[in-house]
Short mmCIF file of C-alpha atoms in Angstrom, two decimals:
data_model
loop_
_atom_site.label_atom_id
_atom_site.label_comp_id
_atom_site.label_asym_id
_atom_site.label_seq_id
_atom_site.Cartn_x
_atom_site.Cartn_y
_atom_site.Cartn_z
CA MET A 11 44.94 89.50 -51.54
CA ALA A 12 47.72 86.99 -52.02
CA GLY A 13 48.22 83.28 -51.96
CA SER A 14 51.18 81.75 -50.19
CA ASP A 15 54.16 79.50 -50.70
CA ASN A 16 53.15 77.43 -47.71
CA VAL A 17 49.36 77.30 -47.73
CA VAL A 18 46.70 74.92 -46.50
CA VAL A 19 43.50 75.43 -48.55
CA GLU A 20 40.17 73.67 -48.31
CA ALA A 21 39.19 72.23 -51.67
CA GLU A 22 35.71 70.65 -51.58
CA ASP A 23 33.09 72.80 -53.31
CA VAL A 24 35.43 75.80 -53.20
CA PRO A 25 36.49 77.22 -56.58
CA ILE A 26 40.04 76.16 -57.43
CA TYR A 27 41.93 79.06 -58.99
CA VAL A 28 45.54 77.89 -59.11
CA SER A 29 47.82 75.06 -58.06
CA SER A 30 51.12 75.57 -56.28
CA LEU A 31 54.42 73.72 -56.00
CA PRO A 32 55.26 72.50 -52.47
CA VAL A 33 57.69 74.64 -50.47
CA PRO A 34 59.35 74.42 -47.03
CA ASN A 35 57.62 75.41 -43.81
CA VAL A 36 59.37 78.58 -42.64
CA GLN A 37 58.55 78.04 -38.97
CA GLU A 38 60.22 74.61 -39.07
CA MET A 39 63.30 76.03 -40.83
CA VAL A 40 63.70 78.66 -38.12
CA ARG A 41 63.22 76.08 -35.39
CA GLU A 42 65.95 73.86 -36.89
CA ASN A 43 68.44 76.65 -37.60
CA PRO A 44 67.46 80.23 -36.68
CA LEU A 45 70.67 81.65 -38.20
CA ARG A 46 70.10 80.30 -41.71
CA VAL A 47 68.16 82.06 -44.47
CA PRO A 48 68.16 80.02 -47.72
CA GLU A 49 69.18 81.86 -50.88
CA ARG A 50 65.73 81.43 -52.37
CA TYR A 51 64.30 83.84 -49.79
CA LEU A 52 66.92 86.59 -50.16
CA ARG A 53 66.16 89.70 -52.20
CA THR A 54 68.47 92.34 -53.64
CA LYS A 55 68.66 95.86 -52.25
CA GLU A 56 67.01 97.06 -55.46
CA GLU A 57 64.04 94.75 -54.83
CA ILE A 58 63.61 95.84 -51.22
CA SER A 59 63.58 99.60 -51.58
CA GLU A 60 63.26 101.84 -48.55
CA SER A 61 61.85 105.30 -47.97
CA GLU A 62 64.10 108.18 -48.90
CA PRO A 63 66.09 109.75 -46.03
CA GLY A 64 64.22 112.64 -44.46
CA TYR A 65 60.80 111.52 -45.67
CA VAL A 66 58.21 112.18 -42.98
CA ASN A 67 55.62 109.44 -42.72
CA PRO A 68 52.10 110.89 -42.76
CA MET A 69 49.49 109.43 -40.43
CA LEU A 70 47.19 106.79 -41.87
CA PRO A 71 43.55 107.99 -41.64
CA VAL A 72 41.65 106.68 -38.60
CA LEU A 73 37.86 106.34 -38.92
CA ASP A 74 35.19 105.62 -36.34
CA LEU A 75 33.31 102.66 -37.86
CA SER A 76 30.28 103.14 -35.62
CA LEU A 77 29.84 106.72 -36.85
CA LEU A 78 30.52 105.61 -40.41
CA VAL A 79 27.75 103.02 -40.52
CA ASP A 80 25.35 105.52 -38.93
CA GLY A 81 25.87 107.77 -41.95
CA ASN A 82 27.75 110.53 -40.11
CA ALA A 83 28.54 113.13 -42.82
CA GLN A 84 31.96 114.06 -41.42
CA GLU A 85 33.01 110.41 -41.17
CA LEU A 86 31.78 109.72 -44.73
CA ASP A 87 33.89 112.66 -45.96
CA LYS A 88 36.90 111.14 -44.18
CA LEU A 89 36.16 107.80 -45.87
CA ASP A 90 36.03 109.47 -49.30
CA LEU A 91 39.35 111.22 -48.64
CA ALA A 92 40.96 108.04 -47.32
CA CYS A 93 39.86 106.10 -50.42
CA LYS A 94 41.15 108.74 -52.84
CA ASP A 95 44.45 109.54 -51.11
CA TRP A 96 45.37 106.27 -49.44
CA GLY A 97 43.26 103.24 -50.26
CA PHE A 98 43.96 102.18 -46.66
CA PHE A 99 42.63 103.26 -43.32
CA GLN A 100 42.48 101.94 -39.73
CA GLY A 101 38.96 101.67 -37.46
CA TYR A 102 46.86 92.25 -44.86
CA GLY A 103 51.23 84.67 -48.03
CA HIS A 104 52.26 85.64 -51.22
CA THR A 105 51.78 84.39 -54.76
CA ASN A 106 51.32 80.75 -55.63
CA VAL A 107 54.57 79.11 -56.60
CA GLU A 108 54.75 78.33 -60.32
CA THR A 109 58.50 77.66 -60.79
CA LYS A 110 61.27 76.04 -58.75
CA ASP A 111 63.45 79.17 -58.91
CA GLN A 112 60.73 81.60 -57.87
CA LYS A 113 61.64 83.74 -54.86
CA LEU A 114 59.78 82.83 -51.67
CA ASP A 115 58.36 84.90 -48.83
CA TRP A 116 59.31 84.49 -45.16
CA SER A 117 55.89 83.45 -43.86
CA ASP A 118 53.49 80.55 -43.38
CA THR A 119 49.74 80.84 -43.87
CA LEU A 120 46.51 78.96 -43.30
CA VAL A 121 43.64 79.81 -45.67
CA LEU A 122 40.01 79.06 -44.74
CA ALA A 123 36.86 79.56 -46.80
CA VAL A 124 34.21 80.94 -44.44
CA TYR A 125 31.38 82.39 -46.60
CA PRO A 126 29.11 81.26 -48.13
CA GLU A 127 28.77 78.77 -45.30
CA ARG A 128 28.44 75.89 -47.79
CA PHE A 129 32.14 76.49 -48.59
CA ARG A 130 33.14 75.84 -44.98
CA ARG A 131 34.73 72.50 -44.23
CA PRO A 132 35.44 72.73 -40.48
CA GLN A 133 36.27 69.02 -40.36
CA PHE A 134 39.49 69.93 -42.20
CA TRP A 135 40.32 72.86 -39.92
CA PRO A 136 43.07 72.41 -37.29
CA SER A 137 41.89 70.49 -34.23
CA THR A 138 44.32 72.27 -31.91
CA PRO A 139 44.00 74.46 -29.98
CA PRO A 140 40.65 72.99 -28.85
CA HIS A 141 38.58 76.14 -29.36
CA PHE A 142 40.10 77.10 -32.73
CA LYS A 143 37.04 76.24 -34.85
CA LYS A 144 34.59 78.06 -32.61
CA ALA A 145 36.84 81.11 -32.35
CA MET A 146 37.34 81.31 -36.12
CA GLU A 147 33.62 80.94 -36.85
CA THR A 148 32.77 83.67 -34.33
CA TYR A 149 35.47 85.98 -35.71
CA ALA A 150 34.40 85.36 -39.32
CA ASN A 151 30.76 86.12 -38.48
CA GLU A 152 31.61 89.40 -36.75
CA ILE A 153 33.98 90.50 -39.54
CA ARG A 154 31.25 89.67 -42.07
CA THR A 155 29.03 92.25 -40.42
CA VAL A 156 31.84 94.83 -40.48
CA GLY A 157 32.51 94.09 -44.16
CA ASP A 158 28.86 94.48 -45.18
CA LYS A 159 28.64 97.82 -43.39
CA LEU A 160 31.90 99.03 -44.95
CA ILE A 161 30.71 98.15 -48.44
CA GLY A 162 27.46 99.99 -47.71
CA SER A 163 29.42 103.07 -46.66
CA LEU A 164 31.58 102.83 -49.80
CA ALA A 165 28.42 102.76 -51.91
CA THR A 166 27.21 105.89 -50.14
CA VAL A 167 30.38 107.92 -50.83
CA MET A 168 30.29 106.66 -54.44
CA GLY A 169 26.86 108.27 -54.80
CA LEU A 170 24.87 105.03 -54.77
CA ASN A 171 22.22 103.60 -52.48
CA LYS A 172 23.73 102.07 -49.37
CA ASP A 173 22.71 98.53 -50.33
CA ALA A 174 23.45 98.91 -54.07
CA MET A 175 26.67 96.90 -54.08
CA LEU A 176 25.30 94.03 -52.07
CA LYS A 177 22.26 93.81 -54.37
CA LEU A 178 24.40 94.12 -57.51
CA HIS A 179 26.82 91.34 -56.60
CA GLY A 180 24.56 89.02 -54.65
CA GLU A 181 26.16 86.67 -52.14
CA LEU A 182 29.73 87.86 -51.63
CA VAL A 183 32.53 85.41 -50.88
CA GLN A 184 34.69 85.69 -47.76
CA GLY A 185 38.05 84.07 -47.11
CA LEU A 186 40.21 84.18 -44.00
CA ARG A 187 43.99 83.90 -44.08
CA LEU A 188 46.04 83.46 -40.91
CA ASN A 189 49.61 84.69 -41.40
CA TYR A 190 52.61 83.68 -39.30
CA TYR A 191 55.87 85.60 -39.77
CA PRO A 192 58.80 83.96 -37.94
CA SER A 193 61.65 86.18 -36.79
CA CYS A 194 64.46 86.42 -39.35
CA VAL A 195 68.19 87.09 -38.86
CA LYS A 196 68.18 89.05 -42.14
CA PRO A 197 64.98 91.10 -41.88
CA ASN A 198 66.12 93.67 -44.44
CA ASP A 199 66.85 91.01 -47.08
CA VAL A 200 63.54 89.13 -47.19
CA TYR A 201 59.84 89.84 -47.60
CA GLY A 202 57.20 88.55 -45.23
CA ILE A 203 54.83 89.10 -48.16
CA SER A 204 55.96 90.58 -51.48
CA PRO A 205 54.52 93.91 -52.75
CA HIS A 206 51.05 93.57 -54.28
CA SER A 207 47.51 94.91 -54.27
CA ASP A 208 44.53 92.74 -53.35
CA ALA A 209 42.13 91.36 -56.00
CA THR A 210 39.20 91.97 -53.64
CA ILE A 211 36.48 94.47 -52.84
CA VAL A 212 37.90 95.10 -49.38
CA SER A 213 40.41 93.35 -47.15
CA ILE A 214 40.18 93.65 -43.37
CA LEU A 215 43.29 93.02 -41.26
CA MET A 216 43.71 92.39 -37.56
CA GLN A 217 47.38 92.48 -36.61
CA ASP A 218 49.61 92.33 -33.53
CA SER A 219 49.45 95.61 -31.66
CA ASP A 220 53.10 95.60 -30.55
CA THR A 221 55.05 94.58 -33.69
CA ASP A 222 55.31 96.51 -36.95
CA GLY A 223 55.39 94.73 -40.29
CA LEU A 224 52.79 96.08 -42.72
CA GLN A 225 53.93 98.81 -45.12
CA ILE A 226 52.00 100.60 -47.85
CA ARG A 227 53.26 102.50 -50.88
CA HIS A 228 52.09 106.11 -50.60
CA GLU A 229 53.30 108.86 -52.95
CA GLY A 230 56.22 106.67 -54.03
CA HIS A 231 57.38 105.90 -50.48
CA TRP A 232 57.02 102.80 -48.32
CA VAL A 233 55.15 103.85 -45.19
CA PRO A 234 55.19 101.61 -42.08
CA ILE A 235 51.74 101.23 -40.54
CA LYS A 236 51.87 101.58 -36.78
CA PRO A 237 49.25 99.30 -35.21
CA ILE A 238 46.57 100.99 -33.12
CA PRO A 239 45.32 98.71 -30.31
CA GLY A 240 41.75 97.63 -30.99
CA ALA A 241 41.72 99.00 -34.55
CA LEU A 242 41.29 97.11 -37.81
CA ILE A 243 43.20 97.91 -41.00
CA ILE A 244 40.91 98.37 -44.02
CA ASN A 245 42.40 97.94 -47.49
CA LEU A 246 40.56 98.78 -50.71
CA GLY A 247 40.89 96.06 -53.34
CA ASP A 248 41.24 96.16 -57.12
CA VAL A 249 37.48 95.71 -57.60
CA VAL A 250 36.81 99.12 -56.03
CA GLU A 251 39.39 100.69 -58.34
CA PHE A 252 37.55 99.14 -61.31
CA TRP A 253 34.11 100.19 -60.01
CA THR A 254 35.21 103.83 -59.65
CA ASN A 255 37.21 103.94 -62.90
CA GLY A 256 40.36 104.72 -60.91
CA LYS A 257 38.95 107.43 -58.63
CA TYR A 258 39.60 105.20 -55.65
CA LYS A 259 42.82 103.18 -55.78
CA SER A 260 43.78 99.76 -54.53
CA ILE A 261 47.09 100.32 -52.81
CA GLU A 262 50.33 98.39 -53.16
CA HIS A 263 51.43 96.96 -49.83
CA ARG A 264 53.96 94.50 -48.42
CA SER A 265 54.89 92.82 -45.16
CA MET A 266 58.36 92.94 -43.60
CA THR A 267 59.92 90.70 -40.96
CA ASN A 268 61.50 91.36 -37.58
CA ALA A 269 64.91 90.19 -36.33
CA LYS A 270 63.72 89.41 -32.80
CA LYS A 271 59.96 88.91 -32.84
CA TRP A 272 57.53 86.67 -34.66
CA ARG A 273 54.26 88.19 -35.76
CA ILE A 274 50.71 87.00 -36.49
CA SER A 275 47.91 88.67 -38.45
CA PHE A 276 44.40 87.69 -39.58
CA ALA A 277 43.43 88.88 -43.08
CA THR A 278 39.81 88.71 -44.27
CA PHE A 279 39.13 89.02 -48.01
CA ILE A 280 35.68 89.92 -49.34
CA TYR A 281 35.15 89.53 -53.07
CA PRO A 282 32.44 88.86 -55.70
CA PRO A 283 31.38 85.43 -56.98
CA ASP A 284 33.24 84.13 -60.05
CA ASP A 285 30.45 84.84 -62.53
CA ILE A 286 29.98 88.51 -61.60
CA GLU A 287 31.12 91.06 -64.17
CA ILE A 288 33.41 93.77 -62.77
CA GLY A 289 34.32 97.10 -64.33
CA PRO A 290 33.48 100.82 -64.13
CA LEU A 291 29.95 101.56 -62.95
CA ALA A 292 28.04 104.00 -65.18
CA LEU A 293 26.77 106.02 -62.22
CA VAL A 294 30.29 106.41 -60.81
CA VAL A 295 32.31 107.39 -63.91
CA ASP A 296 32.99 111.15 -63.87
CA PRO A 297 31.03 112.80 -66.73
CA GLY A 298 33.86 115.31 -67.08
CA ARG A 299 36.35 112.48 -67.60
CA PRO A 300 34.29 109.83 -69.38
CA HIS A 301 37.23 107.74 -70.64
CA GLN A 302 36.79 104.20 -69.38
CA LYS A 303 40.14 103.06 -67.95
CA TYR A 304 39.13 99.46 -67.31
CA LYS A 305 37.23 96.93 -69.37
CA LYS A 306 34.50 94.70 -68.04
CA MET A 307 35.44 91.11 -67.29
CA LYS A 308 34.28 88.21 -65.13
CA TYR A 309 35.70 88.37 -61.63
CA GLY A 310 36.75 84.71 -61.66
CA GLU A 311 38.79 85.32 -64.81
CA TYR A 312 40.52 88.30 -63.21
CA LEU A 313 41.25 86.46 -59.96
CA ARG A 314 42.75 83.45 -61.75
CA PHE A 315 45.01 85.72 -63.79
CA SER A 316 46.12 87.58 -60.65
CA LEU A 317 46.90 84.46 -58.63
CA LYS A 318 48.93 82.84 -61.41
CA ARG A 319 51.41 85.71 -61.48
CA GLU A 320 54.33 86.37 -59.19
CA LEU A 321 53.63 89.33 -56.94
CA GLU A 322 54.90 92.43 -58.73
CA GLY A 323 53.11 95.37 -57.19
CA LYS A 324 50.08 96.23 -59.32
CA GLU A 325 51.28 94.70 -62.60
CA HIS A 326 48.37 92.24 -62.59
CA ILE A 327 45.70 94.93 -63.02
CA LYS A 328 47.01 95.68 -66.52
CA VAL A 329 44.93 92.76 -67.82
CA ALA A 330 41.83 94.85 -67.10
CA GLN A 331 43.11 98.16 -68.45
CA VAL A 332 41.74 99.67 -71.65
CA GLU A 333 44.41 100.66 -74.15
CA VAL A 334 44.28 104.35 -75.01
CA PRO A 335 44.50 105.01 -78.79
CA ASN A 336 47.46 107.13 -79.89
#
């Protein structure tokens, strides 16, 4: 879950976590001069590391969501394996800008609060195209159902009752971020979105089916995620890592640009209310490894800390880690 340099955010009745300095609109920059990439967007080769030569990309797990929500044992086993080994499966803007010399990402985003419905302010949503509001409300409602069922399945593989998480955290919050990645003449020198993990329970991504861009860090390598037509990308957030005391991991991911094609994706973030305490769940911590890796803290406190930092992989989760005595 990330903010963005160029973000439109509804404010009324929605918790305000951070403020951001104004930055240019990337789409307008490309329209005015498609051959220019300002220095502030360029990264060093060390920053934008690539997979080692000869590394064979493994296939991201693919789950059947209909079987999963029906409690199919084989599909639940696949979910457990996907959560432990990947933190991503199929069935993702960047940090708020705090300083004038902070590096920027090559993307524009629109952020909408969609749940609880009292957070919605459709009068501030774009009026064009004409059916935008209706389409976004319909999409948000359908994804809400998917998210609830996914969280129920996660509870099951964690050894809890299917509705335990929803009861524990009450009314979950849902945000929708629309990402636009213009084409870039220097695609290997910029980030669409910098490396980070999401400060969420789960994130659900719908992306273009014909243009790559999303990459995840798996076993020390950056793995491109090939879109599967009709499939959603599911990303475990930091909250699940805290719940499971590190058994399941939130995974570092990033978005790259394309020299010839622009790209669009819809990212849905599902997370607890501000006043909910997050941390390892007693029923989930392995009795054979009882050391608690993460402390308990209010979710709102954790989210504010995460959003105020520049995106640096998973550095932000250190605020929740328990120091191990020497």
